[in-house]
mmCIF file of C-alpha atoms in Angstrom:
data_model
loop_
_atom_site.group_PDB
_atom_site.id
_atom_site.type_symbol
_atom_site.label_atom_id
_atom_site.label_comp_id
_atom_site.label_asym_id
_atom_site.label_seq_id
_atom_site.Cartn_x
_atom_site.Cartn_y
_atom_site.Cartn_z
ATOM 1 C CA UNK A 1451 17.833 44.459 -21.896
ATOM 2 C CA UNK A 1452 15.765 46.562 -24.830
ATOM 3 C CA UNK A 1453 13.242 44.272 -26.749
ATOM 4 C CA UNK A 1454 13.597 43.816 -30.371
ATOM 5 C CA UNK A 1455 11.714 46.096 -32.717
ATOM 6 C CA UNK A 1456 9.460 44.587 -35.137
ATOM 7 C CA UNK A 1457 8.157 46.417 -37.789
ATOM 8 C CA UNK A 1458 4.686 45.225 -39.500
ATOM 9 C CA UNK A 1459 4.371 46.343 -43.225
ATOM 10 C CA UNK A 1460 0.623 44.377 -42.779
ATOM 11 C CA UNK A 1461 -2.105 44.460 -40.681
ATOM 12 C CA UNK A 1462 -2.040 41.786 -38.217
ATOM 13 C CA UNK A 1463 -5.556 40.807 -36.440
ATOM 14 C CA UNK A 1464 -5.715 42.658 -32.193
ATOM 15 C CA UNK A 1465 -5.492 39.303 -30.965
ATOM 16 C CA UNK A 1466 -2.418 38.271 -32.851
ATOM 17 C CA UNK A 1467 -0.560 41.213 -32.540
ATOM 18 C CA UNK A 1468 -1.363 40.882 -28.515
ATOM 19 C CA UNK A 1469 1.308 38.078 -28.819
ATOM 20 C CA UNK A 1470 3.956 40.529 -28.859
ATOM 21 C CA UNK A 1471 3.237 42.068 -25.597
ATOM 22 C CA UNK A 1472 5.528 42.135 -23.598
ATOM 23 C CA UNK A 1473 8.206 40.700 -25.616
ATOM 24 C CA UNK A 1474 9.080 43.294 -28.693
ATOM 25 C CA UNK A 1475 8.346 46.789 -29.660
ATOM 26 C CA UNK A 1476 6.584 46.876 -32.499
ATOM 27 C CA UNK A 1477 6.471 49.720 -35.337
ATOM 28 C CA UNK A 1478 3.893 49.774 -37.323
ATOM 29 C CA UNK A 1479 5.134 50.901 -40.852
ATOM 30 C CA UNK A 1480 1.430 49.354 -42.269
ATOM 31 C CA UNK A 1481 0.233 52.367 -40.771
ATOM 32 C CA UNK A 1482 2.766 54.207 -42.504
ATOM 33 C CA UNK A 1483 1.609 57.565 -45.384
ATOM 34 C CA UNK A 1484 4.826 56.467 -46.727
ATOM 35 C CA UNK A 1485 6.602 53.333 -45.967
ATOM 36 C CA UNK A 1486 10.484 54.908 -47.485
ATOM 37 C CA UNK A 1487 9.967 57.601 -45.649
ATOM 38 C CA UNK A 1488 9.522 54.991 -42.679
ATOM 39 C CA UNK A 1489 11.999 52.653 -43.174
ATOM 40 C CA UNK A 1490 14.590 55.858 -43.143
ATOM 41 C CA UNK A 1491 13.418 56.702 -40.010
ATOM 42 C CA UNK A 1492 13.080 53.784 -38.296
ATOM 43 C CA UNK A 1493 14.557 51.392 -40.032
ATOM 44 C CA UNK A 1494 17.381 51.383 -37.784
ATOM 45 C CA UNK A 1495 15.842 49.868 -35.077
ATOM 46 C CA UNK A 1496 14.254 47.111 -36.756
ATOM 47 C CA UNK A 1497 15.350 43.436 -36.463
ATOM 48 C CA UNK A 1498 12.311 41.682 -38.114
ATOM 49 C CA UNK A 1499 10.079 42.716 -40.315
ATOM 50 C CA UNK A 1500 6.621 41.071 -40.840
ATOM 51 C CA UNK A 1501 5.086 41.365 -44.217
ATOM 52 C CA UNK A 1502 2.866 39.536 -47.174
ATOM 53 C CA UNK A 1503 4.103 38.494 -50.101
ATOM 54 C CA UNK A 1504 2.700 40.725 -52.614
ATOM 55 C CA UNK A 1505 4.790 43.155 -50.974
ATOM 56 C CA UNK A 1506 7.792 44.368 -52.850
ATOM 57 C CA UNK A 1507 10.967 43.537 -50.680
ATOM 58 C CA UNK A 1508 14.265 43.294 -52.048
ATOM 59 C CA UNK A 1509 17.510 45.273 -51.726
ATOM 60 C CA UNK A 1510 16.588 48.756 -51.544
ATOM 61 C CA UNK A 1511 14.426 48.018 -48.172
ATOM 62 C CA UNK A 1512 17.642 46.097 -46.856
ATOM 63 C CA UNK A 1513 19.703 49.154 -47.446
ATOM 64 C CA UNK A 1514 17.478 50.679 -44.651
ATOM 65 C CA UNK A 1515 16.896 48.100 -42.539
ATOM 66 C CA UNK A 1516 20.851 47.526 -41.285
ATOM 67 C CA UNK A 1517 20.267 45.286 -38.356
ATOM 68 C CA UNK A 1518 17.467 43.035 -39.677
ATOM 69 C CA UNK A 1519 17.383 39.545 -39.138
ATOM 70 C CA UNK A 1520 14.283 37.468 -39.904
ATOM 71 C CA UNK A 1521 11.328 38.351 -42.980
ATOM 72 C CA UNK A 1522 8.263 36.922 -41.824
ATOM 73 C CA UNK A 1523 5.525 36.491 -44.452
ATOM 74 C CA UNK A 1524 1.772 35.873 -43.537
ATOM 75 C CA UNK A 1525 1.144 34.511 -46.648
ATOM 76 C CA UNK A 1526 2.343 31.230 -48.230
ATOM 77 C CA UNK A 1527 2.820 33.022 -51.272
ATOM 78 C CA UNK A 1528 6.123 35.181 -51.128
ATOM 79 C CA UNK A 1529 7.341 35.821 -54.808
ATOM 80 C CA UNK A 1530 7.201 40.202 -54.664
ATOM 81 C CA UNK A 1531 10.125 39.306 -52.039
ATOM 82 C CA UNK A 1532 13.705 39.302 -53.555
ATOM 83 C CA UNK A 1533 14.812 35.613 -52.101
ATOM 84 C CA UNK A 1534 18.623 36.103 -53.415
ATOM 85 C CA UNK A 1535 19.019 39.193 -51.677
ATOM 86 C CA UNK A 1536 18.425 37.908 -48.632
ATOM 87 C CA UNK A 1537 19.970 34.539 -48.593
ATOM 88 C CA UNK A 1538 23.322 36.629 -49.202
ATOM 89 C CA UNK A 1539 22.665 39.195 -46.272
ATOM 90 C CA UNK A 1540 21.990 35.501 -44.748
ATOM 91 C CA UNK A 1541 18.177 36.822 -43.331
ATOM 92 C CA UNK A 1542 16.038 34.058 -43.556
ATOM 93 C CA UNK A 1543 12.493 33.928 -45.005
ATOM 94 C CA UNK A 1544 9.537 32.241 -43.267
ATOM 95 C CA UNK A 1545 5.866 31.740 -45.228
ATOM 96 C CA UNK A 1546 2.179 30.671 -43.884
ATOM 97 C CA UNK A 1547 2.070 27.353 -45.601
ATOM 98 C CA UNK A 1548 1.403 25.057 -42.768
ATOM 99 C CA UNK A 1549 -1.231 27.493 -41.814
ATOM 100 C CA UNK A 1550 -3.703 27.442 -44.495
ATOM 101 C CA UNK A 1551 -2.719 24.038 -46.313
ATOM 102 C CA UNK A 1552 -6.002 22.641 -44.950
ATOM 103 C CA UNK A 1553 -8.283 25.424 -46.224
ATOM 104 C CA UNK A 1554 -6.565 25.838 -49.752
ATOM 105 C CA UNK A 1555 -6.805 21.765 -50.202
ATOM 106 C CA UNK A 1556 -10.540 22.366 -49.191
ATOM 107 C CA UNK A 1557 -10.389 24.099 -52.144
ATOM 108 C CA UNK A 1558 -9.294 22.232 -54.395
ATOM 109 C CA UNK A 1559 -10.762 19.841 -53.689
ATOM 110 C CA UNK A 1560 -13.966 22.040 -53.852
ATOM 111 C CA UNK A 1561 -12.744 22.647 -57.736
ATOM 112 C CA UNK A 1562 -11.999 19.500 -58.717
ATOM 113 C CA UNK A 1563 -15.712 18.271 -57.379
ATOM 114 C CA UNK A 1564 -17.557 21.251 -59.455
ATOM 115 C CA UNK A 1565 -15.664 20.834 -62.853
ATOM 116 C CA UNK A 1566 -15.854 16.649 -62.915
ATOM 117 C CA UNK A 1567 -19.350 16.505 -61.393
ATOM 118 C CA UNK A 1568 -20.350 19.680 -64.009
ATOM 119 C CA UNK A 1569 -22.122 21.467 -60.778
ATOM 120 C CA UNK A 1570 -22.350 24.947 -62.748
ATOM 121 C CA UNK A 1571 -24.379 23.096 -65.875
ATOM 122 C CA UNK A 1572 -26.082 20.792 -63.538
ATOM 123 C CA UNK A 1573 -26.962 23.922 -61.292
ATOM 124 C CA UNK A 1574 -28.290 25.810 -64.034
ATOM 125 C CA UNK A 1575 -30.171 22.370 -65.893
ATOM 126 C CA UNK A 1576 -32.278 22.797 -62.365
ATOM 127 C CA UNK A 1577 -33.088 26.767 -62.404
ATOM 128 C CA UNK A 1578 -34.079 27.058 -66.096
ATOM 129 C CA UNK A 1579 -35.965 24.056 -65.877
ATOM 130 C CA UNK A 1580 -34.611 22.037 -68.505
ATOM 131 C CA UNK A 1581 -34.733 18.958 -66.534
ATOM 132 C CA UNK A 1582 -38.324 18.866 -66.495
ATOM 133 C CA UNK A 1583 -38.576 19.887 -70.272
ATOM 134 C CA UNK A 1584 -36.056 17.429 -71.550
ATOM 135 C CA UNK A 1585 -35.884 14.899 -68.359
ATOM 136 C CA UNK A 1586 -32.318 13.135 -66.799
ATOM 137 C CA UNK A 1587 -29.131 14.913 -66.973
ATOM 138 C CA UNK A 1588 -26.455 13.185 -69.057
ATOM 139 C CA UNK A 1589 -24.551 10.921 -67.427
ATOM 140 C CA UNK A 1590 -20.873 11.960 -65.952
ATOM 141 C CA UNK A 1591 -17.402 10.054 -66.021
ATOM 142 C CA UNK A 1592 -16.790 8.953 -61.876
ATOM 143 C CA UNK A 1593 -13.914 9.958 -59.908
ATOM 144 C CA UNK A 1594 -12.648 6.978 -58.436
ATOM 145 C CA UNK A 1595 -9.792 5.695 -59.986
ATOM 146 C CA UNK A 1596 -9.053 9.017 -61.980
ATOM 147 C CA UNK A 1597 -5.672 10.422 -62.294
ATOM 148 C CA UNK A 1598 -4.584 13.980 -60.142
ATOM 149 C CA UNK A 1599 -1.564 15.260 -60.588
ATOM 150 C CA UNK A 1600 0.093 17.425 -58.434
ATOM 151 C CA UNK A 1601 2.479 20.200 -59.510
ATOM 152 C CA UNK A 1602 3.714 21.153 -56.479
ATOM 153 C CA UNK A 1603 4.327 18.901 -53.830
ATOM 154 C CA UNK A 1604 4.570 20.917 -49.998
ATOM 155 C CA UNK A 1605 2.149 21.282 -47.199
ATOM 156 C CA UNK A 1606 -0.722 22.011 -49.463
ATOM 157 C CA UNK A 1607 0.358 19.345 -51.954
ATOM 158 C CA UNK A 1608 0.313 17.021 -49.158
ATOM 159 C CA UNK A 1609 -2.814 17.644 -48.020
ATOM 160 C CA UNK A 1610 -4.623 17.639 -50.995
ATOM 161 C CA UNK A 1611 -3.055 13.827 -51.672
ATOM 162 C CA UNK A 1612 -4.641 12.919 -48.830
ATOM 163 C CA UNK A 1613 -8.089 13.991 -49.685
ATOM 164 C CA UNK A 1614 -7.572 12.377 -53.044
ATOM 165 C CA UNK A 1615 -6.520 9.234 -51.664
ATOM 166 C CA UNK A 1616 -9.197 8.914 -49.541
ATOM 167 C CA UNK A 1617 -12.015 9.684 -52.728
ATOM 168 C CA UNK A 1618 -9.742 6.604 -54.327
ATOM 169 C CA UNK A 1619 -8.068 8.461 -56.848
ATOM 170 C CA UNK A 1620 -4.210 7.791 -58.232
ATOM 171 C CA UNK A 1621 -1.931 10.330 -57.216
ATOM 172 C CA UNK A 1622 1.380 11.809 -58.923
ATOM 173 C CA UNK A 1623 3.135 14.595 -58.008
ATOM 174 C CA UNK A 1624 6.358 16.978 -59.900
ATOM 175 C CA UNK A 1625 8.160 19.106 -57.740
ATOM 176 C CA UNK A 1626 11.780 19.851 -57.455
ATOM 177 C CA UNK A 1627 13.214 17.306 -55.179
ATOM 178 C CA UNK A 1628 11.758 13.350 -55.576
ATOM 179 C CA UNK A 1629 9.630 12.742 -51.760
ATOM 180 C CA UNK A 1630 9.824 9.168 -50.066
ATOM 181 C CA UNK A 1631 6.299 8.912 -50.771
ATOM 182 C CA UNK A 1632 4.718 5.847 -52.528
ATOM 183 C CA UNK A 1633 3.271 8.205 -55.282
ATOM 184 C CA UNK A 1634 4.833 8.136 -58.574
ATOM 185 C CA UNK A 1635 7.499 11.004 -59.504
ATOM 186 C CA UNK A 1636 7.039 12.937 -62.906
ATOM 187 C CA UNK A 1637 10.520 14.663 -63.966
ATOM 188 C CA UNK A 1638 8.413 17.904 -65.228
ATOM 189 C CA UNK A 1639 4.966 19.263 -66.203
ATOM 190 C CA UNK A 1640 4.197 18.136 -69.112
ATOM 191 C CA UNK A 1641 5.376 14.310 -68.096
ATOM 192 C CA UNK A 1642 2.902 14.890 -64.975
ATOM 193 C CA UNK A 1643 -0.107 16.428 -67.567
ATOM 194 C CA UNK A 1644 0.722 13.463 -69.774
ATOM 195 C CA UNK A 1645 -0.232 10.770 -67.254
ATOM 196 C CA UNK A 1646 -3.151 12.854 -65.306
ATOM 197 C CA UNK A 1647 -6.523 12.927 -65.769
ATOM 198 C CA UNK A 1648 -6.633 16.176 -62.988
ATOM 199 C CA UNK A 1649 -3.903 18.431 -63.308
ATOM 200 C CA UNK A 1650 -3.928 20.783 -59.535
ATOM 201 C CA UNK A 1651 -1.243 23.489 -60.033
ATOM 202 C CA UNK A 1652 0.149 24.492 -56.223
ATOM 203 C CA UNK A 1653 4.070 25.469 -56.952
ATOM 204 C CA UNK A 1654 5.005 29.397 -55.805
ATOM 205 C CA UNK A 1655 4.186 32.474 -58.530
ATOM 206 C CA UNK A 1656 7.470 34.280 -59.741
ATOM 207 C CA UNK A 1657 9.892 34.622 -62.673
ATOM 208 C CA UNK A 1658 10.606 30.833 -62.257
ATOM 209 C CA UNK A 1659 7.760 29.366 -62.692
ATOM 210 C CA UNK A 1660 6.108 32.040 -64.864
ATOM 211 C CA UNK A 1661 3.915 30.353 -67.320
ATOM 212 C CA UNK A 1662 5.279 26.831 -66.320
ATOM 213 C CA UNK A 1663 1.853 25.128 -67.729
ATOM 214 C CA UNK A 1664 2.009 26.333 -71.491
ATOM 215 C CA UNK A 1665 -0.148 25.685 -74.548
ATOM 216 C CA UNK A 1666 2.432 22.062 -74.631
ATOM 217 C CA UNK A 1667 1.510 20.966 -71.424
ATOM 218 C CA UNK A 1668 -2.254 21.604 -71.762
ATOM 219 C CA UNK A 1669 -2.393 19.842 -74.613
ATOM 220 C CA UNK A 1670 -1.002 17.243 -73.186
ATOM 221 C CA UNK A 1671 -3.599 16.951 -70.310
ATOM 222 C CA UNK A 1672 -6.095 16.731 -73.303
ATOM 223 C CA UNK A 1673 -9.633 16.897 -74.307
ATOM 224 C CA UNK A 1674 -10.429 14.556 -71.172
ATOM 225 C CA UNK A 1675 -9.013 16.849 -68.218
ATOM 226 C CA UNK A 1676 -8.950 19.330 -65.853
ATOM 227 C CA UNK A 1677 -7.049 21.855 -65.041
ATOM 228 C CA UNK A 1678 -7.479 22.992 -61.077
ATOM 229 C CA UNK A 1679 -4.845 26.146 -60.332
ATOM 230 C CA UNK A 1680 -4.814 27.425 -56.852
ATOM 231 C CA UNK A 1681 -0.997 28.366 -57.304
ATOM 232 C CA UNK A 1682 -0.612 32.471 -58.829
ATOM 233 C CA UNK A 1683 -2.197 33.072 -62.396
ATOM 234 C CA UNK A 1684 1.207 33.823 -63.946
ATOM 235 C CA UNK A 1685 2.175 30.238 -63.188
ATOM 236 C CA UNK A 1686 -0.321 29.010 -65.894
ATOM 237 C CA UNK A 1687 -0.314 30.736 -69.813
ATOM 238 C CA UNK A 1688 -4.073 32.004 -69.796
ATOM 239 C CA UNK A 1689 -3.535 32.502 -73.794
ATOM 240 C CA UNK A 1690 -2.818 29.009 -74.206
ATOM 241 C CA UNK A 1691 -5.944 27.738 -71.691
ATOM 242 C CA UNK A 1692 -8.020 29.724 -73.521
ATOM 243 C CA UNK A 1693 -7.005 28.521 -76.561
ATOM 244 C CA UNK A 1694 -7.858 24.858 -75.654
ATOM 245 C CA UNK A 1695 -10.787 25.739 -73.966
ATOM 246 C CA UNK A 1696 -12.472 27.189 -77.057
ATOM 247 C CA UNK A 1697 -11.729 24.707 -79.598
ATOM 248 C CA UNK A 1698 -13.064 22.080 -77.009
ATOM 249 C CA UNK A 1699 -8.871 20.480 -76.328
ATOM 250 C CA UNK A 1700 -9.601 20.645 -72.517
ATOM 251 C CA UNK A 1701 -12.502 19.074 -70.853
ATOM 252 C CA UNK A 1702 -12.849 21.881 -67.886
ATOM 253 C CA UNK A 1703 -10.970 24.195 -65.484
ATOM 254 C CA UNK A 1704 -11.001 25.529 -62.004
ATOM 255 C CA UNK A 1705 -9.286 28.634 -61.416
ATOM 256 C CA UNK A 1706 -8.821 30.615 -57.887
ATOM 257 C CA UNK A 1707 -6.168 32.812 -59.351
ATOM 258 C CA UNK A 1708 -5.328 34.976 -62.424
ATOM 259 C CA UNK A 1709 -2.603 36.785 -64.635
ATOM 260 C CA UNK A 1710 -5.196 40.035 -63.935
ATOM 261 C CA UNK A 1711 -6.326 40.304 -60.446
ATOM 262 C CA UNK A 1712 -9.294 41.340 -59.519
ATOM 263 C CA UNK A 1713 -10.138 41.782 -63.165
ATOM 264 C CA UNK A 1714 -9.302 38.522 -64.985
ATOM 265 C CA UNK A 1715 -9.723 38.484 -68.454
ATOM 266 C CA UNK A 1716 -13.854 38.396 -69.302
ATOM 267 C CA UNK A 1717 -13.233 35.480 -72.131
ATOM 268 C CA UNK A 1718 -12.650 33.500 -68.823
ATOM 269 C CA UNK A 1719 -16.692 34.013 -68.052
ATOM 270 C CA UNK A 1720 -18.303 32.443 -70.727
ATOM 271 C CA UNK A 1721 -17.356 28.853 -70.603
ATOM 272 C CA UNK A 1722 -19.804 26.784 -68.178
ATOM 273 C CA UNK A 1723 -16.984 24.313 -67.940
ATOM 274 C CA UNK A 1724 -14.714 26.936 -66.176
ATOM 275 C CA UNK A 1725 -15.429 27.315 -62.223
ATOM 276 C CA UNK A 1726 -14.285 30.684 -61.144
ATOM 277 C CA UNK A 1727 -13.122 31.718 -57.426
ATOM 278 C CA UNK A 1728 -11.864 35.019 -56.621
ATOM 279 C CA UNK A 1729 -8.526 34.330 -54.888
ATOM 280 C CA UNK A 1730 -9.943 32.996 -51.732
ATOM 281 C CA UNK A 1731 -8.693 29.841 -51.446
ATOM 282 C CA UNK A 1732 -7.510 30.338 -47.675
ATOM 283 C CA UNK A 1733 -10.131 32.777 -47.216
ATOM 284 C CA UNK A 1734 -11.783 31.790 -43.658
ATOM 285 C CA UNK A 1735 -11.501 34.172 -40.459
ATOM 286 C CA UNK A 1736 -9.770 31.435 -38.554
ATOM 287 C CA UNK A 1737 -7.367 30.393 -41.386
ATOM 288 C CA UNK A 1738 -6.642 34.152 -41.771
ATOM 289 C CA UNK A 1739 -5.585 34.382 -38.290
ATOM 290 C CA UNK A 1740 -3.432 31.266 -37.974
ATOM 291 C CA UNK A 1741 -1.490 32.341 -41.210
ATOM 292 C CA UNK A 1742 -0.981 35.922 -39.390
ATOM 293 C CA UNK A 1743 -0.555 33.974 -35.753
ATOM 294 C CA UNK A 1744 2.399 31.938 -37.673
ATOM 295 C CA UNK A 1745 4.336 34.734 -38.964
ATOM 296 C CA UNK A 1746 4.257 36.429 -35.168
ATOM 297 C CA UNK A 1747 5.658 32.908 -33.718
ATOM 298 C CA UNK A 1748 8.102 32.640 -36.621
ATOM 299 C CA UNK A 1749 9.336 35.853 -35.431
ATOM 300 C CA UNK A 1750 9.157 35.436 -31.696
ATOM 301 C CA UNK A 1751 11.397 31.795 -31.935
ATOM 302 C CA UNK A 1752 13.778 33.270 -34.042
ATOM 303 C CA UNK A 1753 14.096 35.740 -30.771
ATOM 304 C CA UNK A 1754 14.718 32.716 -28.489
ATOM 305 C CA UNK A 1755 16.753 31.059 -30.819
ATOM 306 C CA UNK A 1756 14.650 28.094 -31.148
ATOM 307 C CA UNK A 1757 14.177 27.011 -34.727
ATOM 308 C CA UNK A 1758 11.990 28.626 -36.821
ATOM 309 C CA UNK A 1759 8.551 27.172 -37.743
ATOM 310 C CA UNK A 1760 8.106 27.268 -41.294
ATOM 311 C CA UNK A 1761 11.322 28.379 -43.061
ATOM 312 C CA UNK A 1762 11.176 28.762 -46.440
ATOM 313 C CA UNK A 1763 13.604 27.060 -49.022
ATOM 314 C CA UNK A 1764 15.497 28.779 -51.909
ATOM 315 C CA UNK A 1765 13.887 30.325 -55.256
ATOM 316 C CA UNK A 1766 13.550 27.708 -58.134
ATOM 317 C CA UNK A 1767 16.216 29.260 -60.197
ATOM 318 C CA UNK A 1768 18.693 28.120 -57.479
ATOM 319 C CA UNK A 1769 17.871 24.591 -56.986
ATOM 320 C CA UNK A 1770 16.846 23.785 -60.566
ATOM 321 C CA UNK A 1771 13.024 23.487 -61.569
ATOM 322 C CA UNK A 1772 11.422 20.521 -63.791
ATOM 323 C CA UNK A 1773 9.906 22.870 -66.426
#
């Protein structure tokens, strides 16, 4: 019996990709001058393709790839790729979630420390020597017993609860299904900003949840918190944050991502209250290489019909998102 072709439209790490030996052919369109011009001429062949999810997929690569049968995404992110059209050609979608949700709740976690505990200010009190000119540092609001709330509420979501829970903060969480978890539930975003002290953005990037925290829901959060997004930058309205930011409505912000990556706007620079990270939230060799390991074992159960290992559900706009 021939063994599958697999096309890559990304680079996987040598060790991953040595996975497949043996067990599928794999064509490597990432190498590719021109990827149409690949995917007409080998397309054909192809019956998964492995990809990130930056990576415009939608129809017009379907039209060439007539016998496909699994898109496999080394990325948890996955919102360039055109979900409805391939729920109807009934190809399912796999993402890197479970891969990196330890790393990217590091992270967070990481952001919601250096906004509440000031480390930028603090950091720079020290090197300019202001605290020997003018003596103690003023004295910060604790974390314990503070409100995060969780805008998103999957593998990453999950994990970053835990961390919370353990630092002895209250947890609530909005996402579009209610969990049997002892949290409380918020029906949308600006219910969830309303209670919080910490609002962490983690739901996908995309046309549905495009601008999702708006100049309403920031205001809600208030003068008192914190805004922590390690979701896409389109998910929150950067207008509207900096709009609160500058008239002193928000206490602080952490931000991994941004509407304009790698050049987010420069008004974003001058607050000291605003921690800056430059999309890198999963950003460790070994978490790199379990997100691109995942999408290879995705791919090679599908092949022996087991079930697959991180599947990934419908868009918003087809189950109905609390906005």
């Amino acid at each position: 019996m021939s063994k599958p072709h697999v096309m890559l439209l990304t680079p996987l790490p040598p060790a991953v990709l040595r996975t497949f030996e043996g067990q599928v052919e794999v064509l490597r369109g990432d190498e590719a001058a021109d990827r149409t011009a690949f995917l007409q001429e080998k397309g054909h062949k192809c019956r998964a393709v492995i990809l990130k999810g930056h990576d415009d997929f939608g129809q017009a690569e379907l039209q060439l790839l007539p016998n496909l049968e699994i898109v496999a995404c080394s990325s948890a992110g996955v919102e360039a790729i055109d979900h409805d059209a391939l729920h109807r050609a009934g190809i399912p979608l796999t993402n890197a979630s479970l891969a990196l949700k330890d790393e990217v709740a590091d992270t967070a976690l990481m952001l919601i420390l250096a906004t509440r505990k000031t480390l930028l200010p603090c950091d720079a009190y020290v090197r300019s020597g202001e605290w020997g000119k003018t003596g103690p540092y003023p004295l910060l609001s604790t974390l314990k017993g503070k409100r995060a709330g969780l805008l998103g509420f999957g593998a990453i979501g999950q994990e970053i609860a835990a961390r919370l829970t353990a630092m002895k903060l209250e947890i609530g969480y909005c996402t579009r299904r209610q969990r049997d978890v002892a949290f409380p539930y918020f029906a949308n975003a600006a219910a969830l900003a309303q209670w919080c002290d910490i609002l962490v953005v983690i739901v996908p990037g995309g046309q549905d949840t495009n601008a999702m925290v708006d100049h309403d829901v920031l205001t809600k959060l208030g003068p008192d918190g914190t805004l922590i997004n390690i979701a896409r930058g389109s998910v929150v309205d950067e207008t509207a944050l900096l709009d609160l930011l500058e008239n002193g409505k928000l206490a602080s912000a952490g931000l991994d991502v941004f509407q304009n990556e790698p050049h987010p706007n420069p008004a974003l620079t001058v607050f000291s209250n605003v921690v800056l990270y430059p999309h890198h939230a999963s950003g460790t060799v070994e978490t790199r290489n379990a997100m691109a390991q995942l999408a290879v074992d995705n791919v090679i159960a599908h092949f022996q019909n087991a079930p697959l290992i991180s599947p990934v559900d419908r868009p918003f706009h087809s189950l109905g998102v609390p906005k």
